[in-house]
Amino acid sequence: MSITSFSSFTDGLDPLRRSREHFITNTSLDDERFWVPYADGVWFQPCCFNVTSGGFSVVLKGLPGRRVGTHYHVGIVHGYTMRGHWRYLEHDWIAKPGTYIYEPAGERIRW
Ligand SMILES: [Fe+2]
């Protein structure tokens, strides 16, 4: 079942007062201290939380055979697979190293 309606929000900021600065995030994929538990055998490292748009970017890591339960994508998803392979139970494609994926907002999904 797809989500068909969204509630929008405003951050209440004057557009001219929002930060327009560039920034970088240095992840540390080999340092276990930086991985945030997400599900059993699945972690993420945050890269960006956009408080203006509500979007976020993370590096996601899952051990072989682990799954993430049903969740909802309230925004679009861009994904790039660096290692291993994975898929959603609702689709027939398999993401491998080098695979880029785009998912429209509103999906109810499991992997
Ligand atoms: Fe997801």
PDB file of C-alpha atoms and ligand atoms in Angstrom:
ATOM      1  CA  MET A   1       0.000   0.000   0.000  1.00  0.00           C
ATOM      2  CA  SER A   2       1.371   3.371  -0.977  1.00  0.00           C
ATOM      3  CA  ILE A   3       1.087   6.498   1.080  1.00  0.00           C
ATOM      4  CA  THR A   4      -1.056   8.951  -0.855  1.00  0.00           C
ATOM      5  CA  SER A   5      -1.216  11.970   1.408  1.00  0.00           C
ATOM      6  CA  PHE A   6       1.434  13.770   3.361  1.00  0.00           C
ATOM      7  CA  SER A   7       1.377  16.416   5.980  1.00  0.00           C
ATOM      8  CA  SER A   8       3.791  19.175   5.147  1.00  0.00           C
ATOM      9  CA  PHE A   9       5.615  21.300   7.618  1.00  0.00           C
ATOM     10  CA  THR A  10       7.504  24.517   7.765  1.00  0.00           C
ATOM     11  CA  ASP A  11      10.654  25.134   9.689  1.00  0.00           C
ATOM     12  CA  GLY A  12       9.486  28.671  10.367  1.00  0.00           C
ATOM     13  CA  LEU A  13      12.712  30.147   9.072  1.00  0.00           C
ATOM     14  CA  ASP A  14      12.937  33.200   6.897  1.00  0.00           C
ATOM     15  CA  PRO A  15      14.299  31.826   3.590  1.00  0.00           C
ATOM     16  CA  LEU A  16      16.878  34.592   3.489  1.00  0.00           C
ATOM     17  CA  ARG A  17      18.182  33.605   6.931  1.00  0.00           C
ATOM     18  CA  ARG A  18      18.693  29.932   6.193  1.00  0.00           C
ATOM     19  CA  SER A  19      22.245  28.711   6.011  1.00  0.00           C
ATOM     20  CA  ARG A  20      23.596  28.495   2.478  1.00  0.00           C
ATOM     21  CA  GLU A  21      26.958  27.199   3.606  1.00  0.00           C
ATOM     22  CA  HIS A  22      28.561  24.129   2.132  1.00  0.00           C
ATOM     23  CA  PHE A  23      29.592  21.439   4.539  1.00  0.00           C
ATOM     24  CA  ILE A  24      31.162  18.024   4.436  1.00  0.00           C
ATOM     25  CA  THR A  25      30.724  14.977   6.629  1.00  0.00           C
ATOM     26  CA  ASN A  26      33.569  12.569   7.149  1.00  0.00           C
ATOM     27  CA  THR A  27      32.204   9.123   7.899  1.00  0.00           C
ATOM     28  CA  SER A  28      34.370   6.516   9.551  1.00  0.00           C
ATOM     29  CA  LEU A  29      33.125   3.190   8.268  1.00  0.00           C
ATOM     30  CA  ASP A  30      35.740   1.114  10.123  1.00  0.00           C
ATOM     31  CA  ASP A  31      35.128   2.722  13.525  1.00  0.00           C
ATOM     32  CA  GLU A  32      32.311   0.896  15.326  1.00  0.00           C
ATOM     33  CA  ARG A  33      31.701   3.867  17.640  1.00  0.00           C
ATOM     34  CA  PHE A  34      30.080   5.855  14.825  1.00  0.00           C
ATOM     35  CA  TRP A  35      27.475   3.272  13.813  1.00  0.00           C
ATOM     36  CA  VAL A  36      23.985   3.890  15.206  1.00  0.00           C
ATOM     37  CA  PRO A  37      21.869   0.750  15.760  1.00  0.00           C
ATOM     38  CA  TYR A  38      18.795   0.721  13.513  1.00  0.00           C
ATOM     39  CA  ALA A  39      17.596  -2.894  13.536  1.00  0.00           C
ATOM     40  CA  ASP A  40      19.092  -6.231  14.566  1.00  0.00           C
ATOM     41  CA  GLY A  41      22.363  -6.396  12.597  1.00  0.00           C
ATOM     42  CA  VAL A  42      21.711  -3.087  10.808  1.00  0.00           C
ATOM     43  CA  TRP A  43      23.331   0.281  11.563  1.00  0.00           C
ATOM     44  CA  PHE A  44      23.661   3.727   9.990  1.00  0.00           C
ATOM     45  CA  GLN A  45      26.078   6.604  10.119  1.00  0.00           C
ATOM     46  CA  PRO A  46      24.397   9.969   9.706  1.00  0.00           C
ATOM     47  CA  CYS A  47      25.768  12.295   7.053  1.00  0.00           C
ATOM     48  CA  CYS A  48      23.191  15.087   6.931  1.00  0.00           C
ATOM     49  CA  PHE A  49      19.911  16.092   8.548  1.00  0.00           C
ATOM     50  CA  ASN A  50      18.249  18.801   6.501  1.00  0.00           C
ATOM     51  CA  VAL A  51      16.001  20.645   8.925  1.00  0.00           C
ATOM     52  CA  THR A  52      14.696  22.816   6.105  1.00  0.00           C
ATOM     53  CA  SER A  53      13.476  20.073   3.762  1.00  0.00           C
ATOM     54  CA  GLY A  54      13.112  17.326   6.333  1.00  0.00           C
ATOM     55  CA  GLY A  55      15.397  14.999   4.394  1.00  0.00           C
ATOM     56  CA  PHE A  56      18.404  13.143   5.666  1.00  0.00           C
ATOM     57  CA  SER A  57      21.345  11.169   4.303  1.00  0.00           C
ATOM     58  CA  VAL A  58      22.978   8.175   5.934  1.00  0.00           C
ATOM     59  CA  VAL A  59      25.392   5.377   5.192  1.00  0.00           C
ATOM     60  CA  LEU A  60      23.577   2.137   5.952  1.00  0.00           C
ATOM     61  CA  LYS A  61      25.243  -1.149   6.909  1.00  0.00           C
ATOM     62  CA  GLY A  62      23.565  -4.529   7.294  1.00  0.00           C
ATOM     63  CA  LEU A  63      25.056  -7.912   8.115  1.00  0.00           C
ATOM     64  CA  PRO A  64      24.323 -10.755   5.674  1.00  0.00           C
ATOM     65  CA  GLY A  65      20.852 -12.186   6.086  1.00  0.00           C
ATOM     66  CA  ARG A  66      19.562  -9.367   8.274  1.00  0.00           C
ATOM     67  CA  ARG A  67      16.287  -7.651   7.547  1.00  0.00           C
ATOM     68  CA  VAL A  68      14.612  -4.356   8.224  1.00  0.00           C
ATOM     69  CA  GLY A  69      10.940  -4.540   9.015  1.00  0.00           C
ATOM     70  CA  THR A  70       8.172  -2.648   7.314  1.00  0.00           C
ATOM     71  CA  HIS A  71       8.827   1.056   7.120  1.00  0.00           C
ATOM     72  CA  TYR A  72       7.577   3.999   5.127  1.00  0.00           C
ATOM     73  CA  HIS A  73       9.435   6.316   2.810  1.00  0.00           C
ATOM     74  CA  VAL A  74       7.802   9.672   3.308  1.00  0.00           C
ATOM     75  CA  GLY A  75      10.337  11.262   0.936  1.00  0.00           C
ATOM     76  CA  ILE A  76      12.219  10.099  -2.115  1.00  0.00           C
ATOM     77  CA  VAL A  77      15.167   7.756  -1.637  1.00  0.00           C
ATOM     78  CA  HIS A  78      18.448   7.815  -3.512  1.00  0.00           C
ATOM     79  CA  GLY A  79      20.668   4.864  -2.792  1.00  0.00           C
ATOM     80  CA  TYR A  80      24.072   3.671  -3.902  1.00  0.00           C
ATOM     81  CA  THR A  81      25.379   0.223  -2.991  1.00  0.00           C
ATOM     82  CA  MET A  82      29.060   0.119  -2.073  1.00  0.00           C
ATOM     83  CA  ARG A  83      29.422  -3.497  -0.905  1.00  0.00           C
ATOM     84  CA  GLY A  84      27.381  -6.690  -0.869  1.00  0.00           C
ATOM     85  CA  HIS A  85      23.922  -6.954  -2.309  1.00  0.00           C
ATOM     86  CA  TRP A  86      20.405  -6.350  -1.033  1.00  0.00           C
ATOM     87  CA  ARG A  87      16.825  -6.051  -2.177  1.00  0.00           C
ATOM     88  CA  TYR A  88      13.340  -5.167  -1.074  1.00  0.00           C
ATOM     89  CA  LEU A  89      10.869  -7.982  -0.629  1.00  0.00           C
ATOM     90  CA  GLU A  90       8.337  -5.978  -2.675  1.00  0.00           C
ATOM     91  CA  HIS A  91      10.548  -5.694  -5.807  1.00  0.00           C
ATOM     92  CA  ASP A  92      12.403  -8.112  -8.051  1.00  0.00           C
ATOM     93  CA  TRP A  93      15.641  -6.134  -8.537  1.00  0.00           C
ATOM     94  CA  ILE A  94      18.836  -6.799  -6.608  1.00  0.00           C
ATOM     95  CA  ALA A  95      21.217  -3.946  -5.791  1.00  0.00           C
ATOM     96  CA  LYS A  96      24.901  -4.845  -6.108  1.00  0.00           C
ATOM     97  CA  PRO A  97      28.103  -2.816  -5.736  1.00  0.00           C
ATOM     98  CA  GLY A  98      27.752   0.116  -8.104  1.00  0.00           C
ATOM     99  CA  THR A  99      23.946  -0.032  -8.285  1.00  0.00           C
ATOM    100  CA  TYR A 100      22.127   3.285  -7.915  1.00  0.00           C
ATOM    101  CA  ILE A 101      18.470   3.210  -6.912  1.00  0.00           C
ATOM    102  CA  TYR A 102      15.748   5.839  -6.903  1.00  0.00           C
ATOM    103  CA  GLU A 103      12.516   5.314  -5.004  1.00  0.00           C
ATOM    104  CA  PRO A 104       9.542   7.627  -5.142  1.00  0.00           C
ATOM    105  CA  ALA A 105       8.047   8.906  -1.923  1.00  0.00           C
ATOM    106  CA  GLY A 106       5.176   7.014  -0.408  1.00  0.00           C
ATOM    107  CA  GLU A 107       6.351   3.416  -0.461  1.00  0.00           C
ATOM    108  CA  ARG A 108       5.715   0.933   2.296  1.00  0.00           C
ATOM    109  CA  ILE A 109       8.732  -1.332   2.069  1.00  0.00           C
ATOM    110  CA  ARG A 110      10.680  -4.203   3.697  1.00  0.00           C
ATOM    111  CA  TRP A 111      14.200  -5.551   3.223  1.00  0.00           C
TER     112      TRP A 111
HETATM  113 FE    FE B   1      13.890   2.222   3.393  1.00  0.00          FE
END
